[in-house]
Amino acid sequence: MKSVNQEAVEQDPQQLHEDLHDIWGNPKGLKALTIVNHTTLGLRFMITGMVFFLIGGILAMLVRTQLAMPDQDFMSPEIYNQVTTMHGTVMMFLFAIPMLEGLAIYLIPKMIGARDLVCPRLTSLGYFCYLFGGIILTSSLIIEMAPSSGWFMYTPLSSKEFAPDLGSDFWLLGITFVEISALSAGVELVVSILRTRTQGMALHKMPLFAWYILAMALMIVVGFPPLILGSVLLELERAVGMPFFQVAGGGDPVLWQHLFWLFGHPEVYIIFLPAAGIISTLIPVFAGRPIVGYGWVVAAITIMGFISFGLWVHHMFTIGIPQLAQAFFSAASMLVAVPTAIQVFVWIATLWLGKPKMKLPMLWVMGFLIIFVCGGLTGVMLALVPFNWQVHDTHFVVAHMHYVLVGGMFFPLIAGLYYWLPLFSGRMPSENLGRWGFWLTFLGFNGTFLIMHWTGLLGMPRRIYTYEAGSGWEIFNLLSSISSFVLSAGIAMVLLDIALHFRFGKPAKHNPWNADTLEWANTMPPSAYNFVSLPNVETRHPLWDDPNLPHTMAEGKHSLAVASHGRREMWGTDPISGKVREIIHLPGNSWWPLFAAAALAVVCLSLLTKVYALAGVFVMIAGIFLLRWSWENGAHPKAAPDAGVKPGDPPLHSRTMDGPGLWAMGVFLIANGSFYLSYLFGWFYLWTVSPQWQMPESPPLSLILMGAAGVAVLAGCGVMEKLVRGLRQQRDAGLGAGFYLAAALGALQVGLTGWALWQAELAPTQTSHDAVMLVGLVYALFHGGLAVVLTVLQGLRVGYGYVGAHAPFEPGVVALLWRYNVVTFGLLIGALAVLPRVLGG
Amino acid sequence: MERLNFTHPIHLIVGLTLWSVWFVAVYSGLSVACAVNPPPPEARSLTLLNAGLGGFTLLCAAGLVLLAWGCCRTAKQHQGRQRFHAVVSGWLYLFSAFGVAFAGLPIIGVPPCL
C-alpha cells in the first residue's frame, strides 16, 4: 500500500486519535441536534425507519384482523381505508426508502475510505425533513383524518370532491416534505461515491455495494421529481381549485397516474437495488471468494436503472391505452427480468464455486433468493397484458407486490443488519434467537402471501373492507391472517434479538465475518472520523489482500493523518481513476439544518391548516436559514479561512474550480430538470390527450416580453460565464461589480416575466391551460429570483474576501444555475408562447 | 474528445440512454399520431405509422449494434480499467440493441391505435 503523503514522522496513534476526535467528535445534550456526522445520522435514519416500520406493521395486522373472517365489523369502512392507505404509505415512504438510505449514509463513506459524506449539513437537513414529515403524516392517524384513497392517491378519488377532508392534504404535503429528504440523500450519495473514494479506488475497483447505491441515488434524483410535481399540482387543485386533473376544466385524472407511476415503478427498483447490493456484498464474504462476474453485475445494475423507468404504464393497462402502446410496455416489463436473472445467476455461481458458511445473515440471503425469484416470476406473469387484465386490482397483485418488496427488500435488509450489527455495536447477535426469528418470518410470510395469490385468483378484489360468507375466500383469508401473526412473531423476535444484543451480545472480534471491504477497517463501533489515515486502495478486496491494513490505518501510516489544522478533511478524487485531486474540507456541526427543517415543517402545517400568510412568512424564514447556512462556506472563518496544506498535498477544494459543491449543484439540477421535464410532459399531455382541453384563440403570453426576458437571462448568464473564465485564469478585477451586473440582468428577467404574467390575465381556476401556464411561469420566476439572490450574495462575499482569485470555487456553482435557467426559460418560451402560435389549438 | 473514446465510462450509460430516447420517441410518437390522425382500423398493422415506427426502430437497433462492435474492437486494444469500461459498455450497447428490437417487435403485427 502506497500513499502520496504518507507521514514521514512517526506519530503517536493515541494522540492522533484524540486530536481527530476533538475535530470530528459529536457533542452531547441539546447540541446533539447539531450533529452532521454520517455515522450518527445514518443510525438515526435507521432507528426512525424502524419506528415507522412498527407503525406500518401494526396497521398491517389491523388489516389482516379485519379480513380474517367474512362480514367483520372490527373496523368501519372509513377507518379501514385509512389504515390500508397508511400501511402502504408508511411502509414505502417512511420505512423502505429512508431505511435503505440510512444504511447507505452509514456505510458508503466507510466502504469507500472516506471520513464522511460530502455534504454533511444536507444529511442533517434530510434527516429532520424526514422526521418532521413522517410525524406530520402519521399524526393524521391519531386524529382519524388519515388519507384514505390508497397509497397511490388516484384522482378523482383523492380530489376535493370525493375526499373533502384533510386526509389527502396530509399525504400530499407530508410526502413532499419527506421527499426533500430522499432527494438530499440522493444528491450527496451520488457526489460522495463519485468524488470522495479513497486514493487509487478507480471506478472498476469500487465495492459493488457502492455501484448499487450510485444507481439507486441517481434513480431517486430522476424518479422522485415527477411525484413531487404531481403532489404540488394536486394540492393546488385541492387548495385553490386549479383543475389539473378535472376533465370539465380541461384536465385529465390519468395525468396523475402517469406522474405517480413515473415515480412509482422506478421506486420498486430504488428499494430493490440497495437490497441487492447487500446480497452482492454478503454472498462473496460467506462463500469465501470474490463474486463471479463483477462486470456482469455492474451491467445488470445499469440496465435495471434505465429499464425500470420504461415500465410505468404496466400499472395502467386497464385504463384504455392503445394495444401497441401496451405491447411496448409489456415487452419492456419482460426485459427487466434479464438483469434480474443475471444477478441471480451470479449469486448462485458465487455460492456454487465458493464454500458457503450458513451463518445467520446467510439464512436471510437464502430466504431472499427463494421469495424474490417467486415474486419476479409473478411479475413476468403480470407483464402479460391479458393476464394483467384478469387479475388487475385483485389480491394476486397485492401478493406479488409483497413477494417483490418483502422478499426483495426486507429479507436482504435483515441479512445486512445482522451482518453489520457487530460494526454498529461491537457485539454479536444471538444465533438461536436469530434462527427462530428467521424461520417464523419465512414461514409466516409465505403462509400469508402465497395463499393470497390464490385468494386473488379466486377474484377477491383489493381494498374491500369485508366480504360475504360463501364467497369461497374465507379459508384462504383466515390462513393468511393466522400466518401474518406468525410473521409478526418472527419479526418481533428479530427486533428483540437486535435490541438484546446491545446489552447481552458477545463482544465481536475484529472483522468477525472475514470480510473484504473497508468498512471493517473501522473500530467497532466506529469513531466519528472513521479512519485515522486514508489508504491507497487499488484492489476490490483490500482486507483480503492486506489483512494488516486496519492496523496500519489506525496507526496513522497512510494519508491525511493530520489534525493540527483543525479542519475536517478527506480526499477529493477523480471520479474515474481515483487519483487524488484536492483535499475536501467539510463543515462542522450546525444548527442551520434543524432550523431550516423546522421552518419548513411550519410551512407544511400552515398549508395544511390553510393559513397561507403564515406559510409565506415561514418560506421566507426557511430561505433565510438556508442562505445563512450557505454563507458559512469556502474562506469564511467558520469554514477554511486558512488554506494551508502540507507540502506536496493538493489544495483545498474551495481553492480550486472543481469541488464537490459543483457536482452537488449539477446533480441537483438533474433532479430539477426531471421536475421540469415532467411539467412539460404534463403540458403536452393535456394539450394532446385531455378531452376538454381549451386552448385560447389568441395565446395569452406576450412573445415580445418573454423574448426580452430570455435575452436578459442569456446576457446575465454570459456575464457570469465571463467572470468564471476570469477566475479560472486567476483574474478577479471587477468581480464584485460583475456579479451585481449579472444580478441586475436576472432581476430584469424576473421583472419582464412577471409583467408577461400580469398581462396574460390568466384564469387558473377556470381552465387547466391557464393553470399549467401559471405553474410554468411561477417556476421561471422562482428560479430567476434564486439566481439573483445567489449572485448578489456572491458580490457580497467578494467584499468580505470570501470569494476571489484566492478562493474561486463558488461562482462556478452559481453559474451552473444560470445555465440551467437559460435552457429552461428557452424551453418555456417555446412550449408556452411559440408552439401555441405555430400549432394552434 | 476523450469521452468519445469507448474506454470512457460515459459509454456505460449512452446505450441505455439511447434506448430510453427511442422508447419515449416511439411511445409519444404513437400517442400523438393516434390523437391527431389515427390510421383506419381496417388497415390493421399495414399503416404508414407502423412503417415509420418500425424503420426508426431498425435504425436505432442497427446503430446500437455498431456501437457495441466499436466497444468490442476497442476492448481488445486495452487492459485494466479501460478494458473493463469498454467491455461492459459493449455488452450494454448490445443489450440496448436487443431491448430496442424486442420492445419494438409488436410494431410488425399490432394495429397502432386500437
CSV table of C-alpha atoms in Angstrom, one decimal, chain A residues 332-732:
chain,number,residue,atom,x,y,z
A,332,ALA,CA,-40.1,-3.6,-21.5
A,333,SER,CA,-41.6,-5.2,-18.4
A,334,MET,CA,-40.3,-8.6,-19.5
A,335,LEU,CA,-36.9,-7.1,-20.5
A,336,VAL,CA,-36.2,-6.1,-16.9
A,337,ALA,CA,-36.2,-9.8,-16.0
A,338,VAL,CA,-32.9,-10.1,-17.9
A,339,PRO,CA,-30.7,-8.0,-15.5
A,340,THR,CA,-32.5,-9.6,-12.5
A,341,ALA,CA,-31.7,-13.0,-13.8
A,342,ILE,CA,-28.1,-12.1,-14.4
A,343,GLN,CA,-27.7,-11.2,-10.8
A,344,VAL,CA,-29.5,-14.3,-9.5
A,345,PHE,CA,-27.2,-16.5,-11.7
A,346,VAL,CA,-24.1,-14.5,-10.5
A,347,TRP,CA,-25.1,-15.1,-6.9
A,348,ILE,CA,-25.8,-18.8,-7.5
A,349,ALA,CA,-22.5,-19.2,-9.3
A,350,THR,CA,-20.6,-17.5,-6.5
A,351,LEU,CA,-22.2,-19.8,-3.9
A,352,TRP,CA,-21.5,-22.8,-6.2
A,353,LEU,CA,-17.8,-22.0,-6.6
A,354,GLY,CA,-17.2,-21.0,-3.0
A,355,LYS,CA,-17.6,-22.7,0.3
A,356,PRO,CA,-20.7,-21.1,1.8
A,357,LYS,CA,-20.9,-20.8,5.5
A,358,MET,CA,-24.6,-20.8,6.6
A,359,LYS,CA,-24.3,-18.1,9.3
A,360,LEU,CA,-27.3,-16.2,10.4
A,361,PRO,CA,-27.1,-13.5,7.7
A,362,MET,CA,-26.9,-16.2,5.0
A,363,LEU,CA,-30.2,-17.6,6.2
A,364,TRP,CA,-31.9,-14.4,5.3
A,365,VAL,CA,-30.0,-14.3,2.0
A,366,MET,CA,-31.4,-17.7,1.1
A,367,GLY,CA,-34.9,-16.6,2.1
A,368,PHE,CA,-34.4,-13.7,-0.2
A,369,LEU,CA,-33.4,-15.8,-3.1
A,370,ILE,CA,-36.5,-18.1,-2.8
A,371,ILE,CA,-39.0,-15.4,-2.2
A,372,PHE,CA,-37.7,-12.8,-4.7
A,373,VAL,CA,-37.4,-15.3,-7.5
A,374,CYS,CA,-41.1,-16.3,-7.0
A,375,GLY,CA,-42.1,-12.6,-6.9
A,376,GLY,CA,-40.1,-11.9,-10.1
A,377,LEU,CA,-41.9,-14.8,-11.8
A,378,THR,CA,-45.3,-13.5,-10.9
A,379,GLY,CA,-44.0,-10.1,-12.1
A,380,VAL,CA,-43.4,-11.6,-15.6
A,381,MET,CA,-46.9,-13.0,-15.5
A,382,LEU,CA,-48.3,-9.5,-14.7
A,383,ALA,CA,-46.3,-8.1,-17.6
A,384,LEU,CA,-48.5,-10.1,-19.9
A,385,VAL,CA,-51.5,-7.8,-20.8
A,386,PRO,CA,-54.3,-10.4,-20.9
A,387,PHE,CA,-53.2,-11.9,-17.5
A,388,ASN,CA,-52.8,-8.4,-16.1
A,389,TRP,CA,-56.4,-7.6,-17.1
A,390,GLN,CA,-57.6,-10.7,-15.4
A,391,VAL,CA,-56.0,-10.2,-12.0
A,392,HIS,CA,-56.0,-6.4,-12.0
A,393,ASP,CA,-56.9,-4.9,-8.6
A,394,THR,CA,-57.2,-8.3,-7.0
A,395,HIS,CA,-55.2,-9.8,-4.1
A,396,PHE,CA,-53.0,-11.5,-6.6
A,397,VAL,CA,-51.3,-8.1,-7.3
A,398,VAL,CA,-51.1,-7.5,-3.5
A,399,ALA,CA,-49.4,-10.8,-3.0
A,400,HIS,CA,-47.0,-10.2,-6.0
A,401,MET,CA,-46.1,-6.8,-4.6
A,402,HIS,CA,-45.3,-8.2,-1.2
A,403,TYR,CA,-43.2,-11.0,-2.6
A,404,VAL,CA,-41.1,-8.5,-4.5
A,405,LEU,CA,-40.9,-5.9,-1.8
A,406,VAL,CA,-40.6,-8.0,1.3
A,407,GLY,CA,-38.6,-10.6,-0.4
A,408,GLY,CA,-36.6,-8.1,-2.4
A,409,MET,CA,-36.0,-5.5,0.4
A,410,PHE,CA,-36.9,-6.8,3.9
A,411,PHE,CA,-35.1,-10.1,3.8
A,412,PRO,CA,-31.8,-8.6,2.4
A,413,LEU,CA,-32.2,-5.7,4.9
A,414,ILE,CA,-32.3,-8.1,7.9
A,415,ALA,CA,-29.4,-10.0,6.3
A,416,GLY,CA,-27.5,-6.8,6.2
A,417,LEU,CA,-28.4,-5.7,9.7
A,418,TYR,CA,-27.2,-9.0,11.1
A,419,TYR,CA,-24.1,-8.8,9.0
A,420,TRP,CA,-23.2,-5.2,10.0
A,421,LEU,CA,-24.5,-5.5,13.6
A,422,PRO,CA,-21.0,-6.1,15.0
A,423,LEU,CA,-19.8,-3.0,13.2
A,424,PHE,CA,-22.7,-0.9,14.7
A,425,SER,CA,-22.2,-2.2,18.3
A,426,GLY,CA,-19.1,-4.3,18.6
A,427,ARG,CA,-21.3,-7.2,19.7
A,428,MET,CA,-22.6,-10.4,18.0
A,429,PRO,CA,-26.3,-11.3,17.8
A,430,SER,CA,-27.8,-14.5,19.2
A,431,GLU,CA,-27.7,-17.3,16.6
A,432,ASN,CA,-30.6,-19.1,18.3
A,433,LEU,CA,-33.0,-16.2,18.6
A,434,GLY,CA,-32.0,-15.1,15.1
A,435,ARG,CA,-32.7,-18.5,13.6
A,436,TRP,CA,-36.1,-18.7,15.3
A,437,GLY,CA,-36.8,-15.2,14.0
A,438,PHE,CA,-35.9,-16.2,10.5
A,439,TRP,CA,-38.0,-19.4,10.3
A,440,LEU,CA,-41.0,-17.8,11.9
A,441,THR,CA,-40.8,-14.8,9.5
A,442,PHE,CA,-40.1,-17.0,6.4
A,443,LEU,CA,-43.0,-19.5,7.2
A,444,GLY,CA,-45.3,-16.7,8.3
A,445,PHE,CA,-44.6,-14.6,5.2
A,446,ASN,CA,-45.2,-17.5,2.8
A,447,GLY,CA,-48.3,-18.6,4.7
A,448,THR,CA,-49.7,-15.0,4.4
A,449,PHE,CA,-48.8,-14.1,0.8
A,450,LEU,CA,-48.5,-17.4,-1.1
A,451,ILE,CA,-52.1,-18.1,-0.1
A,452,MET,CA,-53.1,-14.5,-1.0
A,453,HIS,CA,-52.2,-15.4,-4.7
A,454,TRP,CA,-55.0,-17.9,-4.6
A,455,THR,CA,-57.4,-15.5,-3.0
A,456,GLY,CA,-56.6,-13.1,-5.8
A,457,LEU,CA,-57.0,-15.8,-8.5
A,458,LEU,CA,-60.4,-16.6,-7.0
A,459,GLY,CA,-61.3,-13.0,-7.7
A,460,MET,CA,-61.1,-11.2,-4.3
A,461,PRO,CA,-60.6,-7.5,-5.1
A,462,ARG,CA,-58.1,-5.5,-3.1
A,463,ARG,CA,-59.2,-2.5,-1.0
A,464,ILE,CA,-62.5,-4.0,0.1
A,465,TYR,CA,-63.1,-3.7,3.9
A,466,THR,CA,-65.0,-7.0,4.1
A,467,TYR,CA,-66.6,-9.8,2.1
A,468,GLU,CA,-69.7,-12.0,2.3
A,469,ALA,CA,-69.7,-15.5,3.7
A,470,GLY,CA,-69.9,-18.1,1.0
A,471,SER,CA,-67.7,-16.3,-1.5
A,472,GLY,CA,-65.1,-19.1,-1.3
A,473,TRP,CA,-62.4,-16.8,0.1
A,474,GLU,CA,-63.0,-17.5,3.8
A,475,ILE,CA,-60.4,-20.2,4.5
A,476,PHE,CA,-57.7,-18.5,2.5
A,477,ASN,CA,-58.2,-15.2,4.3
A,478,LEU,CA,-58.2,-17.0,7.6
A,479,LEU,CA,-55.0,-18.8,6.8
A,480,SER,CA,-53.4,-15.6,5.6
A,481,SER,CA,-54.4,-13.8,8.7
A,482,ILE,CA,-53.1,-16.5,11.1
A,483,SER,CA,-49.8,-16.7,9.1
A,484,SER,CA,-49.5,-12.9,9.3
A,485,PHE,CA,-49.4,-13.2,13.1
A,486,VAL,CA,-46.7,-15.8,12.8
A,487,LEU,CA,-44.8,-13.4,10.6
A,488,SER,CA,-45.2,-10.7,13.2
A,489,ALA,CA,-43.9,-13.0,15.9
A,490,GLY,CA,-40.8,-13.7,13.7
A,491,ILE,CA,-40.2,-10.0,13.2
A,492,ALA,CA,-40.7,-9.3,16.9
A,493,MET,CA,-38.1,-12.0,17.7
A,494,VAL,CA,-35.6,-10.4,15.3
A,495,LEU,CA,-36.1,-7.0,16.8
A,496,LEU,CA,-35.8,-8.5,20.3
A,497,ASP,CA,-32.6,-10.1,19.3
A,498,ILE,CA,-31.2,-6.9,17.9
A,499,ALA,CA,-32.3,-4.9,21.0
A,500,LEU,CA,-30.9,-7.5,23.4
A,501,HIS,CA,-27.6,-7.9,21.6
A,502,PHE,CA,-26.6,-4.3,22.6
A,503,ARG,CA,-26.6,-5.5,26.2
A,504,PHE,CA,-26.0,-9.2,26.1
A,505,GLY,CA,-24.3,-9.9,22.8
A,506,LYS,CA,-20.9,-11.5,22.9
A,507,PRO,CA,-18.1,-9.0,22.1
A,508,ALA,CA,-17.3,-9.4,18.4
A,509,LYS,CA,-13.7,-10.0,17.3
A,510,HIS,CA,-12.4,-7.6,14.7
A,511,ASN,CA,-13.8,-8.2,11.2
A,512,PRO,CA,-15.8,-11.2,12.5
A,513,TRP,CA,-17.0,-12.5,9.1
A,514,ASN,CA,-13.6,-12.1,7.4
A,515,ALA,CA,-15.0,-9.5,5.1
A,516,ASP,CA,-13.1,-7.9,2.3
A,517,THR,CA,-14.4,-4.3,2.3
A,518,LEU,CA,-13.0,-1.2,4.0
A,519,GLU,CA,-15.8,-0.6,6.5
A,520,TRP,CA,-14.4,-3.4,8.6
A,521,ALA,CA,-11.1,-1.5,8.9
A,522,ASN,CA,-13.0,0.8,11.4
A,523,THR,CA,-13.1,0.4,15.1
A,524,MET,CA,-16.2,-1.4,16.3
A,525,PRO,CA,-18.3,0.7,16.9
A,526,PRO,CA,-16.7,3.2,14.5
A,527,SER,CA,-15.2,6.5,15.5
A,528,ALA,CA,-16.7,9.8,14.2
A,529,TYR,CA,-14.0,10.3,11.7
A,530,ASN,CA,-13.9,6.6,10.5
A,531,PHE,CA,-10.2,6.3,9.7
A,532,VAL,CA,-7.1,7.8,11.3
A,533,SER,CA,-5.4,7.7,7.9
A,534,LEU,CA,-6.7,7.1,4.4
A,535,PRO,CA,-5.1,4.3,2.5
A,536,ASN,CA,-4.3,3.8,-1.2
A,537,VAL,CA,-6.6,1.1,-2.4
A,538,GLU,CA,-6.1,-0.5,-5.8
A,539,THR,CA,-7.9,-3.8,-5.2
A,540,ARG,CA,-11.6,-4.8,-4.9
A,541,HIS,CA,-10.7,-6.8,-1.8
A,542,PRO,CA,-8.5,-4.5,0.4
A,543,LEU,CA,-8.9,-6.5,3.6
A,544,TRP,CA,-8.3,-9.9,1.9
A,545,ASP,CA,-5.2,-8.7,0.1
A,546,ASP,CA,-3.8,-6.9,3.1
A,547,PRO,CA,-5.3,-8.2,6.4
A,548,ASN,CA,-2.9,-5.8,8.3
A,549,LEU,CA,-4.5,-2.7,6.7
A,550,PRO,CA,-6.8,-1.9,9.6
A,551,HIS,CA,-3.8,-1.7,11.9
A,552,THR,CA,-1.6,0.5,9.7
A,553,MET,CA,-4.6,2.8,9.1
A,554,ALA,CA,-5.3,3.1,12.8
A,555,GLU,CA,-1.6,3.8,13.4
A,556,GLY,CA,-1.7,6.7,11.0
A,557,LYS,CA,0.6,5.2,8.5
A,558,HIS,CA,-1.4,6.3,5.5
A,559,SER,CA,-2.6,9.7,4.2
A,560,LEU,CA,-4.2,12.7,5.8
A,561,ALA,CA,-3.2,11.7,9.3
A,562,VAL,CA,-3.1,15.3,10.3
A,563,ALA,CA,-5.3,17.1,12.8
A,564,SER,CA,-3.3,20.2,13.6
A,565,HIS,CA,-5.1,22.4,11.1
A,566,GLY,CA,-8.4,21.8,12.9
A,567,ARG,CA,-10.3,21.1,9.7
A,568,ARG,CA,-12.5,18.0,8.9
A,569,GLU,CA,-10.6,16.8,5.8
A,570,MET,CA,-10.7,13.9,3.4
A,571,TRP,CA,-9.7,13.2,-0.2
A,572,GLY,CA,-11.4,14.6,-3.3
A,573,THR,CA,-10.5,12.1,-6.0
A,574,ASP,CA,-11.0,11.7,-9.7
A,575,PRO,CA,-14.4,10.1,-10.4
A,576,ILE,CA,-12.9,7.6,-12.9
A,577,SER,CA,-9.3,6.8,-11.8
A,578,GLY,CA,-9.5,7.6,-8.1
A,579,LYS,CA,-6.4,9.8,-8.3
A,580,VAL,CA,-6.2,12.5,-5.7
A,581,ARG,CA,-7.3,15.9,-6.9
A,582,GLU,CA,-7.9,18.0,-3.9
A,583,ILE,CA,-8.5,18.0,-0.1
A,584,ILE,CA,-12.1,18.3,0.7
A,585,HIS,CA,-12.8,20.2,3.9
A,586,LEU,CA,-16.2,19.6,5.4
A,587,PRO,CA,-18.3,21.9,7.6
A,588,GLY,CA,-18.7,21.1,11.3
A,589,ASN,CA,-21.8,20.7,13.4
A,590,SER,CA,-24.5,23.2,12.7
A,591,TRP,CA,-27.9,24.4,13.9
A,592,TRP,CA,-29.0,25.6,10.4
A,593,PRO,CA,-30.2,22.3,9.1
A,594,LEU,CA,-32.5,21.8,12.1
A,595,PHE,CA,-33.7,25.4,11.9
A,596,ALA,CA,-34.4,25.2,8.2
A,597,ALA,CA,-36.3,21.9,8.5
A,598,ALA,CA,-38.3,23.3,11.4
A,599,ALA,CA,-39.3,26.3,9.4
A,600,LEU,CA,-40.3,24.0,6.5
A,601,ALA,CA,-42.4,22.0,8.9
A,602,VAL,CA,-44.2,25.1,9.9
A,603,VAL,CA,-44.8,25.8,6.2
A,604,CYS,CA,-46.2,22.3,5.9
A,605,LEU,CA,-48.5,22.7,8.9
A,606,SER,CA,-49.6,26.2,7.7
A,607,LEU,CA,-50.6,24.9,4.3
A,608,LEU,CA,-52.5,22.0,6.0
A,609,THR,CA,-54.4,24.4,8.2
A,610,LYS,CA,-54.8,26.8,5.2
A,611,VAL,CA,-53.1,29.7,7.0
A,612,TYR,CA,-51.4,30.7,3.8
A,613,ALA,CA,-49.9,34.0,5.1
A,614,LEU,CA,-48.0,32.2,7.8
A,615,ALA,CA,-46.8,29.7,5.2
A,616,GLY,CA,-45.5,32.6,3.1
A,617,VAL,CA,-43.7,34.1,6.1
A,618,PHE,CA,-42.0,30.7,7.0
A,619,VAL,CA,-41.0,30.1,3.4
A,620,MET,CA,-39.0,33.3,3.7
A,621,ILE,CA,-37.6,32.3,7.1
A,622,ALA,CA,-36.6,28.9,5.8
A,623,GLY,CA,-34.9,30.7,2.8
A,624,ILE,CA,-33.0,33.0,5.2
A,625,PHE,CA,-31.8,30.0,7.3
A,626,LEU,CA,-30.6,28.2,4.1
A,627,LEU,CA,-28.8,31.2,2.8
A,628,ARG,CA,-27.2,31.8,6.2
A,629,TRP,CA,-26.0,28.2,6.0
A,630,SER,CA,-24.6,28.7,2.6
A,631,TRP,CA,-22.7,31.8,3.9
A,632,GLU,CA,-20.5,29.6,6.1
A,633,ASN,CA,-18.6,28.1,3.3
A,634,GLY,CA,-15.2,28.4,1.5
A,635,ALA,CA,-13.0,31.1,3.0
A,636,HIS,CA,-15.5,32.0,5.7
A,637,PRO,CA,-13.9,32.0,9.2
A,638,LYS,CA,-16.2,29.0,10.2
A,639,ALA,CA,-15.1,27.0,7.1
A,640,ALA,CA,-11.5,27.2,5.9
A,641,PRO,CA,-10.0,30.8,6.3
A,642,ASP,CA,-6.5,29.3,6.2
A,643,ALA,CA,-5.8,27.4,3.0
A,644,GLY,CA,-2.5,26.0,4.3
A,645,VAL,CA,-1.8,22.3,3.4
A,646,LYS,CA,1.3,20.2,3.8
A,647,PRO,CA,4.0,20.5,1.2
A,648,GLY,CA,3.2,18.0,-1.6
A,649,ASP,CA,-0.5,17.8,-0.8
A,650,PRO,CA,-3.2,19.0,-3.2
A,651,PRO,CA,-5.0,22.3,-2.5
A,652,LEU,CA,-8.2,22.6,-0.5
A,653,HIS,CA,-11.3,22.2,-2.7
A,654,SER,CA,-12.5,25.7,-2.1
A,655,ARG,CA,-9.3,27.0,-3.6
A,656,THR,CA,-9.9,25.1,-6.9
A,657,MET,CA,-12.6,25.4,-9.6
A,658,ASP,CA,-13.9,21.8,-9.2
A,659,GLY,CA,-15.1,21.0,-5.7
A,660,PRO,CA,-17.9,18.7,-4.6
A,661,GLY,CA,-20.3,21.6,-4.4
A,662,LEU,CA,-20.2,22.0,-8.1
A,663,TRP,CA,-21.0,18.3,-8.5
A,664,ALA,CA,-23.8,18.6,-6.0
A,665,MET,CA,-25.3,21.5,-7.9
A,666,GLY,CA,-25.0,19.5,-11.1
A,667,VAL,CA,-26.8,16.5,-9.6
A,668,PHE,CA,-29.4,18.8,-8.0
A,669,LEU,CA,-30.1,20.3,-11.4
A,670,ILE,CA,-30.6,16.9,-12.9
A,671,ALA,CA,-33.4,16.4,-10.3
A,672,ASN,CA,-34.7,19.9,-11.1
A,673,GLY,CA,-34.6,19.0,-14.8
A,674,SER,CA,-36.6,15.9,-14.1
A,675,PHE,CA,-39.2,18.0,-12.4
A,676,TYR,CA,-39.2,20.4,-15.3
A,677,LEU,CA,-39.5,17.7,-17.9
A,678,SER,CA,-42.4,16.2,-16.0
A,679,TYR,CA,-44.0,19.6,-16.1
A,680,LEU,CA,-43.5,19.9,-19.9
A,681,PHE,CA,-44.9,16.3,-20.2
A,682,GLY,CA,-48.0,17.4,-18.3
A,683,TRP,CA,-48.4,20.5,-20.6
A,684,PHE,CA,-48.1,18.5,-23.8
A,685,TYR,CA,-50.1,15.5,-22.4
A,686,LEU,CA,-53.1,17.6,-21.5
A,687,TRP,CA,-52.8,19.5,-24.8
A,688,THR,CA,-52.8,16.3,-26.8
A,689,VAL,CA,-55.0,13.9,-24.8
A,690,SER,CA,-57.3,15.8,-22.5
A,691,PRO,CA,-60.8,15.6,-23.9
A,692,GLN,CA,-61.8,19.1,-22.9
A,693,TRP,CA,-58.6,21.0,-23.2
A,694,GLN,CA,-59.3,24.6,-24.1
A,695,MET,CA,-56.6,26.4,-26.0
A,696,PRO,CA,-57.4,30.2,-26.2
A,697,GLU,CA,-57.9,31.6,-29.7
A,698,SER,CA,-55.0,34.0,-29.2
A,699,PRO,CA,-52.1,32.9,-27.0
A,700,PRO,CA,-52.2,35.0,-23.8
A,701,LEU,CA,-48.5,35.1,-23.2
A,702,SER,CA,-46.6,38.1,-24.8
A,703,LEU,CA,-43.9,36.8,-27.1
A,704,ILE,CA,-42.1,40.1,-27.0
A,705,LEU,CA,-42.0,40.3,-23.2
A,706,MET,CA,-41.0,36.7,-22.9
A,707,GLY,CA,-38.4,37.1,-25.6
A,708,ALA,CA,-36.9,40.2,-23.9
A,709,ALA,CA,-36.8,38.2,-20.6
A,710,GLY,CA,-35.0,35.4,-22.4
A,711,VAL,CA,-32.4,37.9,-23.7
A,712,ALA,CA,-31.9,39.3,-20.2
A,713,VAL,CA,-31.3,35.8,-18.7
A,714,LEU,CA,-28.9,34.9,-21.5
A,715,ALA,CA,-27.0,38.2,-21.0
A,716,GLY,CA,-26.8,37.6,-17.3
A,717,CYS,CA,-25.5,34.1,-17.9
A,718,GLY,CA,-22.9,35.5,-20.3
A,719,VAL,CA,-21.6,37.8,-17.6
A,720,MET,CA,-21.4,35.0,-15.1
A,721,GLU,CA,-19.5,32.8,-17.6
A,722,LYS,CA,-17.0,35.6,-18.3
A,723,LEU,CA,-16.4,36.1,-14.6
A,724,VAL,CA,-15.9,32.4,-14.1
A,725,ARG,CA,-13.5,32.2,-17.0
A,726,GLY,CA,-11.5,35.1,-15.5
A,727,LEU,CA,-11.3,33.3,-12.1
A,728,ARG,CA,-10.0,30.2,-13.9
A,729,GLN,CA,-7.2,32.4,-15.1
A,730,GLN,CA,-6.7,33.9,-11.6
A,731,ARG,CA,-8.2,37.3,-12.6
A,732,ASP,CA,-10.7,38.8,-10.3
